[in-house]
Structure formats: C-alpha cells, structure tokens
Coordinates of C-alpha atoms in Angstrom, one line a residue:
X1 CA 46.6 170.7 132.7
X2 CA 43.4 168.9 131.6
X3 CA 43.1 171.8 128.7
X4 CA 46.6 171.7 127.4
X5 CA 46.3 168.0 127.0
X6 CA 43.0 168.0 125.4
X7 CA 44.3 170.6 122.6
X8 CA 47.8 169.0 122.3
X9 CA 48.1 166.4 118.8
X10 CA 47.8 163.1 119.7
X11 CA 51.1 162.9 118.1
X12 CA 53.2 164.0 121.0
X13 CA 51.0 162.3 123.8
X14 CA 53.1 159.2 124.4
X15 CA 56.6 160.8 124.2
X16 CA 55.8 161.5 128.6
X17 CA 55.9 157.3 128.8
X18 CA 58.7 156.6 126.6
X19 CA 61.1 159.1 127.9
X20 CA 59.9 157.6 131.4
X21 CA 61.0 154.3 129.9
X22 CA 64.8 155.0 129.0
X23 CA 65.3 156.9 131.8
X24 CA 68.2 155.5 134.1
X25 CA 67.3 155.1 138.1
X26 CA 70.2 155.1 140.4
X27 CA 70.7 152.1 142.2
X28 CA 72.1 152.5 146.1
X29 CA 75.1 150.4 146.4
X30 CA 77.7 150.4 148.7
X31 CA 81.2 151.3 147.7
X32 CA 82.6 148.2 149.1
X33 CA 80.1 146.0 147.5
X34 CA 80.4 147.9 144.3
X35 CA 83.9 147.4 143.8
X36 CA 83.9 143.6 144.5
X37 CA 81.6 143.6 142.0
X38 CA 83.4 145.7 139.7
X39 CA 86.6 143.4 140.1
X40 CA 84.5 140.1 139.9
X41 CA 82.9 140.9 136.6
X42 CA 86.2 142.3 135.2
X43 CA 88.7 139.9 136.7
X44 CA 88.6 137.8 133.2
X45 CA 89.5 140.5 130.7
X46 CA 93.3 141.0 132.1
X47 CA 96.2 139.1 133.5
X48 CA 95.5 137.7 137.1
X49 CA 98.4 139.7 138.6
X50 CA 96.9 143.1 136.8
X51 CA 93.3 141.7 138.9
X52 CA 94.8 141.2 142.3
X53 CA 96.7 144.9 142.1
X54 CA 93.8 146.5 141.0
X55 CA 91.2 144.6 143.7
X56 CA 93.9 145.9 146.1
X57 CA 94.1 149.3 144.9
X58 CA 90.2 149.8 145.2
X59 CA 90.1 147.5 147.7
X60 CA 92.1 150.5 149.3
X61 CA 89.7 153.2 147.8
X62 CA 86.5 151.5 149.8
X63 CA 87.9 150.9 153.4
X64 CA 87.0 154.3 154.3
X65 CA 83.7 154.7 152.6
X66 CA 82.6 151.1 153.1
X67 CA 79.1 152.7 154.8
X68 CA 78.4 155.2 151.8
X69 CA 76.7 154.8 148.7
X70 CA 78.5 155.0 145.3
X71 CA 75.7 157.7 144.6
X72 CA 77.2 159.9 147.2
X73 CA 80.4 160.1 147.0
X74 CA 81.5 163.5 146.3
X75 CA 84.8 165.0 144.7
X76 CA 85.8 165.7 148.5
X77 CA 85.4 161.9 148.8
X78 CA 88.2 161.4 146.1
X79 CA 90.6 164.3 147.0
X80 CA 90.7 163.3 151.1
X81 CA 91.3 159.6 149.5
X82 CA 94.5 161.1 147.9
X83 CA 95.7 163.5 150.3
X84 CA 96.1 160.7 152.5
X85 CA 97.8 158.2 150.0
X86 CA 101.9 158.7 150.8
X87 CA 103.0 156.6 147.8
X88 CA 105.2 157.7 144.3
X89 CA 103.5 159.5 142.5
X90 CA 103.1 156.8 139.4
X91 CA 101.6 154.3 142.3
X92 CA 99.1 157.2 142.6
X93 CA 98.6 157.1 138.9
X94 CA 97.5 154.0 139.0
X95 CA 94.8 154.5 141.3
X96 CA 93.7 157.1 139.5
X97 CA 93.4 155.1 136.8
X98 CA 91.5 152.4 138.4
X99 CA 89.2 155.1 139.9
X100 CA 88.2 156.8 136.6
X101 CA 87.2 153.1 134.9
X102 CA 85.1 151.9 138.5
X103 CA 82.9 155.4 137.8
X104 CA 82.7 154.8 134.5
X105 CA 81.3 151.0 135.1
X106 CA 79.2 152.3 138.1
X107 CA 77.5 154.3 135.1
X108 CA 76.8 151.7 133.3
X109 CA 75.4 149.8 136.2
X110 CA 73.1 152.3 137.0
X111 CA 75.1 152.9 140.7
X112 CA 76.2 156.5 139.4
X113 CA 74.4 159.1 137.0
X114 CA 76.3 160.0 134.1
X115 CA 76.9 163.4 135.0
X116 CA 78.9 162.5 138.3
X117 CA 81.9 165.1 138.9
X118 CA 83.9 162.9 140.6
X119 CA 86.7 163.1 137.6
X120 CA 86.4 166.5 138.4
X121 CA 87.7 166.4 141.5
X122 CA 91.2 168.2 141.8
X123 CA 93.2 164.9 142.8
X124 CA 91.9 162.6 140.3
X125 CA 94.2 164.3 137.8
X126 CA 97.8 162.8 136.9
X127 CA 100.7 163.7 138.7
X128 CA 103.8 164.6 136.4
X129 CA 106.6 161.8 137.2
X130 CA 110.5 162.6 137.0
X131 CA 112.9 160.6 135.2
X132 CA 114.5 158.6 137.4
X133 CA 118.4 157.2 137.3
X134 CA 117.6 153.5 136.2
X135 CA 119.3 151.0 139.3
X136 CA 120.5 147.7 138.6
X137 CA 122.3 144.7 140.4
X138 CA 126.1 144.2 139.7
X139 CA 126.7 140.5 138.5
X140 CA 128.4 139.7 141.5
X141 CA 125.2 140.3 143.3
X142 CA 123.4 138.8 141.0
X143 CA 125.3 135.7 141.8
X144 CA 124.8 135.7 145.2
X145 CA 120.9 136.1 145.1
X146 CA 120.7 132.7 142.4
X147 CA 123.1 130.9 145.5
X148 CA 121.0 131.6 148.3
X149 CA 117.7 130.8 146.5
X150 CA 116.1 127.4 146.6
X151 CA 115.3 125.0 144.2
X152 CA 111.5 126.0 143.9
X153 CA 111.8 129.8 143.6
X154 CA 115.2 129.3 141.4
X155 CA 113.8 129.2 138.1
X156 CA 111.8 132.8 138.8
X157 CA 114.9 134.0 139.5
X158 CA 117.3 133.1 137.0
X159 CA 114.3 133.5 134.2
X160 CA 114.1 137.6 135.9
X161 CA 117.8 138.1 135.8
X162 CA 118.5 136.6 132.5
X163 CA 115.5 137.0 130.5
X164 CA 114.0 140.2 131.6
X165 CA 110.6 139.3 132.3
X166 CA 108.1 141.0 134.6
X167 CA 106.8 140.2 137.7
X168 CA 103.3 139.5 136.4
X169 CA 104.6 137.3 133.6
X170 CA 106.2 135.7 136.0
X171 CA 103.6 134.6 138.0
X172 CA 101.5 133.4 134.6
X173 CA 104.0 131.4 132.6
X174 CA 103.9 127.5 132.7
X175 CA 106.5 125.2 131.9
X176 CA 105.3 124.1 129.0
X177 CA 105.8 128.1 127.4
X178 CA 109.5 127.3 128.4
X179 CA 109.9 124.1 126.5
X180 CA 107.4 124.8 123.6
X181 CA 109.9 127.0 121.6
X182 CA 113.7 125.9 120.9
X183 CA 116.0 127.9 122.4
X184 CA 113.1 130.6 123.8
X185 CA 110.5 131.5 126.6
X186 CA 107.0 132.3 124.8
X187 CA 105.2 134.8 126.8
X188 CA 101.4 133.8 125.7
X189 CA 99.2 136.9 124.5
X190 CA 97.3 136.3 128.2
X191 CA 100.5 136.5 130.0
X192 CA 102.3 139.7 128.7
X193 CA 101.0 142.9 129.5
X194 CA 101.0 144.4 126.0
X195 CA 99.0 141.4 125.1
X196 CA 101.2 140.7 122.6
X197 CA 103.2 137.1 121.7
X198 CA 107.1 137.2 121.8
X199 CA 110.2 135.1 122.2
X200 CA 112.6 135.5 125.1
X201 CA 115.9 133.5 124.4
X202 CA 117.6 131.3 126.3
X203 CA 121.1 132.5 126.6
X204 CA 123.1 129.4 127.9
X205 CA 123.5 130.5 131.7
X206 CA 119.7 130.0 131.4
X207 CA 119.5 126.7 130.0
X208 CA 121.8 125.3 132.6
X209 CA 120.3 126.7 135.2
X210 CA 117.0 125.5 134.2
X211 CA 118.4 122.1 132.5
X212 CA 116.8 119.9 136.1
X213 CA 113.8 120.8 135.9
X214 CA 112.9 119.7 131.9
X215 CA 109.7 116.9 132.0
X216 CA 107.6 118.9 134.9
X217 CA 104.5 120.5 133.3
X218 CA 101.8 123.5 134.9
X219 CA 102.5 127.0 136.1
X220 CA 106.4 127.8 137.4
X221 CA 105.2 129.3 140.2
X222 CA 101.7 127.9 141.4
X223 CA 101.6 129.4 145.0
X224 CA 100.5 133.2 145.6
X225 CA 102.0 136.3 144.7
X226 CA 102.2 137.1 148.3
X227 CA 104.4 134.5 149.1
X228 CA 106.8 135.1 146.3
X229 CA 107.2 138.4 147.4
X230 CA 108.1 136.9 151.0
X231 CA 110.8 134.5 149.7
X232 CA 112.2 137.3 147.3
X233 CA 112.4 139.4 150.5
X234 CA 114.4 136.1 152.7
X235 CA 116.9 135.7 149.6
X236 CA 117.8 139.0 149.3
X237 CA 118.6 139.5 153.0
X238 CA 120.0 136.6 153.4
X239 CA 122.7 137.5 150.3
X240 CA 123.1 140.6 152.0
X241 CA 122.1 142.4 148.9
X242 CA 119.6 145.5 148.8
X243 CA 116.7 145.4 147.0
X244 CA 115.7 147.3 143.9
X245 CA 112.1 147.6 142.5
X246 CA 112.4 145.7 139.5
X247 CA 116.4 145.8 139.8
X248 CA 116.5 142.0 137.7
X249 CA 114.1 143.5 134.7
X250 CA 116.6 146.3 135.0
X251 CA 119.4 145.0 135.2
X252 CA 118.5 142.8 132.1
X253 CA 117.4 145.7 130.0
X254 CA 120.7 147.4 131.0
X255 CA 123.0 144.8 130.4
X256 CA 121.5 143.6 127.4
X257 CA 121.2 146.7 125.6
X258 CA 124.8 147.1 126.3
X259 CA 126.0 144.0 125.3
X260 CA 124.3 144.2 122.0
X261 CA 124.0 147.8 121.3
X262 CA 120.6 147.5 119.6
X263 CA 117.6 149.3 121.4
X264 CA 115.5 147.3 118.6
X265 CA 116.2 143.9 120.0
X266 CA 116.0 144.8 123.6
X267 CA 112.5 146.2 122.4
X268 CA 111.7 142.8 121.2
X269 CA 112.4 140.9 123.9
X270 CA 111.8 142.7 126.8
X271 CA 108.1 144.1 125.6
X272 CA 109.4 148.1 125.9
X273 CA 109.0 150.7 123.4
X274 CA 113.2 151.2 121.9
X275 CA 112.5 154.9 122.3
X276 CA 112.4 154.0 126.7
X277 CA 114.7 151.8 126.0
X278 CA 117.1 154.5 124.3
X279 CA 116.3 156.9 126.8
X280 CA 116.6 155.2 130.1
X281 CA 119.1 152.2 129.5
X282 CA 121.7 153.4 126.9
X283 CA 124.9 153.8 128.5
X284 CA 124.3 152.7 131.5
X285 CA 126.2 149.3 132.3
X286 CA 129.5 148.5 130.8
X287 CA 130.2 145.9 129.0
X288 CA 132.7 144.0 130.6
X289 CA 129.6 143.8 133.0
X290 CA 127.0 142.7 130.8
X291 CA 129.2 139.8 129.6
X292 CA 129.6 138.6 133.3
X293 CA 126.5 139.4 134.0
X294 CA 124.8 136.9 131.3
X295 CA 127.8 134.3 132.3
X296 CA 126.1 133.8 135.9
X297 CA 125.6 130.1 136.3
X298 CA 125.6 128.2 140.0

C-alpha cells in the first residue's frame, strides 16, 4: 500500500520493474509448428540422415497433438504417446531422447516454463534393452545380394558388406572421400556419427568392385533415403535372401573381427567402442567364413 511504499528505502523501489523485466512469458505455439521449427533450426548441427529420423520421430510425436499448445501438454500427453508406440524398446529410446532435447529447446524459446514436468512423466524414462544374438549374412548370400543389384545402388552395397559402414554414412559420403585416400574410404568428421575422421580400407574385393566407376565425382548416392530403402528391399527379395537390420554392418564387424582377431582394429574402422566389439562379435563367425566372405567379387 500507499504507506508501505512511502516508508520503504528508495533502494529497493526498482527491484518490482527489473524482476518484471527478466521474467520469461510463455509463448502459445502449437506442437506441430513447434517441432518444425525445432528441426529447422537444428537440422545444421548433425548429419542429414540423424535430421530426417529425428523430424520423423517428432514428426510422430505431433500428429496427435497438432491442435494443442506446447504449454499444455501434460505428462498424460507423453505417457498415452508411448503406450501407443509398438516399436523395440531402443527405437522407443530414441524418441525419448528426441523428446527430452524438443522441451528443453521449447524452454529456451519461451514455448515451455522451465519447471515443466513433462520429463517427469512415467514413460519418458529409458527402457532396459537385452543383449541380443548378433545376425549376419553368410557369404554365399552375400554374393547373391551384390548379383541381383544394379549398377547405381552397387557401390552402397559392396562398400556396406565390405567396409562396414552405416547407413547414414552411407547416404553422406561422396566419391571423392573414396578416391582421396590410397587404398581407404575417409568418413569426413560431418559424415560419421561419432564425429570423428577415420580410414576404412579397401580390401581388394572392394577395389574391383568399385574399379568402373573411378573419374565420377559428388555424393554415391544422391537420391533419397527413402528410395534406397525401397531398392534394398527389391534386391533382397529378389535374391531370395531375408533381411537383417543392419545384417552387412554386422556381418562386417563379425567377419572382420574374426579374421583378424583384433577387437582394436575392428574398433578403428568400424567407429565401435572394442569393448561392443568384444562382447557382441567375438566368436561369432568362423573363419573359413570370413575369408570367403571378404573374397566376394561379381
């Protein structure tokens, strides 16, 4: 009241103002508009594949509450969203994850108060994921997949079976990273996902394979993600072979650890820790394999 403030030091008067100054107004945005947004602005800081799972993760996350305001969701919101997601639980895990770092940008945009409970809510925590047995192609498989797969997909193929990249790296490597190095792929800081620079060799089956198409310069694969998925799909049917998620990485890991025996150098090239390497791929091909494996040429 008048009396308080007329008897108060003049010291303290302006603190009301300032305080008014710093503090944070919500915004009302839409979840759907929020999260393009979110994957606009963000798009830039990680590999392009890592963008286009993530936009279609949250892309997932916003169909149903495309009408509600980021300021009202509610840990309900989060744990319906989950208990209707049937996928494995390390797919979940990466929603999760993408969840957690949207709130925590929708902070910093003003679209959520920082003391939001939506990490609180029961589903947002991990999920515990078993050990699984490690699958892998047998070479004679392998050799029917590089037969039935054309000349513009082949390279993906033989550089997934025989050098043990990932599907993301895949999609970002250019000829030139093939050609650049003697004797070795180099997967670019921007293209690994440990953003981290290291040499894949050639082994000779490689070389041969990918001899033809020495002189032609820009990305290995320049069409969509999408529609490598598709042709990987029509080559495996059509060699009568089932697929495996991530059976080439796999099956280069396995093979190559066998072959050499040293978790180390697998580490190195493959981009995995030797400790996952040691406890998921050690004894698990033989070697009589591996060799023939490595041998596979058209």
């Amino acid at each position: 009241n008048s009396h308080c403030i007329g008897n108060c030091p003049t010291q303290y008067l302006p603190r009301v103002p300032i305080w008014r100054k710093h503090l944070a107004v919500v915004q009302p945005k839409d979840v759907q508009h929020a999260v393009s947004e979110y994957c606009e602005t963000t798009s830039k800081r990680v590999t392009q594949r890592f963008a286009q799972q993530r936009q279609i993760r949250l892309g997932k996350f916003s169909q149903p509450f495309h009408n509600t305001i980021v300021s009202n969701l509610s840990r309900s919101h989060v744990d319906l969203f989950f208990q209707n997601l049937d996928l494995a639980p390390k797919t979940r895990n990466h929603y999760r994850a993408d969840l957690k770092a949207f709130f925590d940008w929708c902070v910093k945009k003003d679209y959520l108060t920082s003391h939001h409970r939506l990490n609180d809510a029961e589903q947002i925590h991990s999920e515990p994921i078993r050990d699984e047995e490690v699958k892998f192609y047998k070479p004679s498989e392998f050799k029917k997949i590089l037969e039935k797969s054309d000349s513009r997909i082949l390279p993906l193929i033989a550089i997934a079976g025989l050098a043990g990249l990932r599907t993301n790296e895949l999609m970002g490597i250019k000829w030139e990273h093939i050609w650049r190095e003697d004797d070795n792929i180099e997967i670019t800081k921007g293209v690994a996902k440990n953003r981290y620079r290291r040499l894949v060799p050639i082994c000779p089956s490689l070389a041969a394979i990918l001899e033809p198409y020495k002189g032609i310069e820009g990305k290995v694969w320049p069409i969509s993600y999408k529609q490598y998925q598709r042709d990987v799909q029509n080559i495996f049917k059509s060699a009568k072979v089932s697929t495996i998620r991530n059976g080439l990485r796999h099956s280069f890991s396995s093979y190559h650890f066998e072959l050499h025996g040293d978790e180390k150098l697998t580490s190195k090239i493959s981009g995995n820790s030797p400790a996952m390497l040691y406890k998921h791929y050690r004894g698990v091909a033989r070697k009589s394999e591996a060799k023939a494996w490595f041998d596979s040429s058209l």
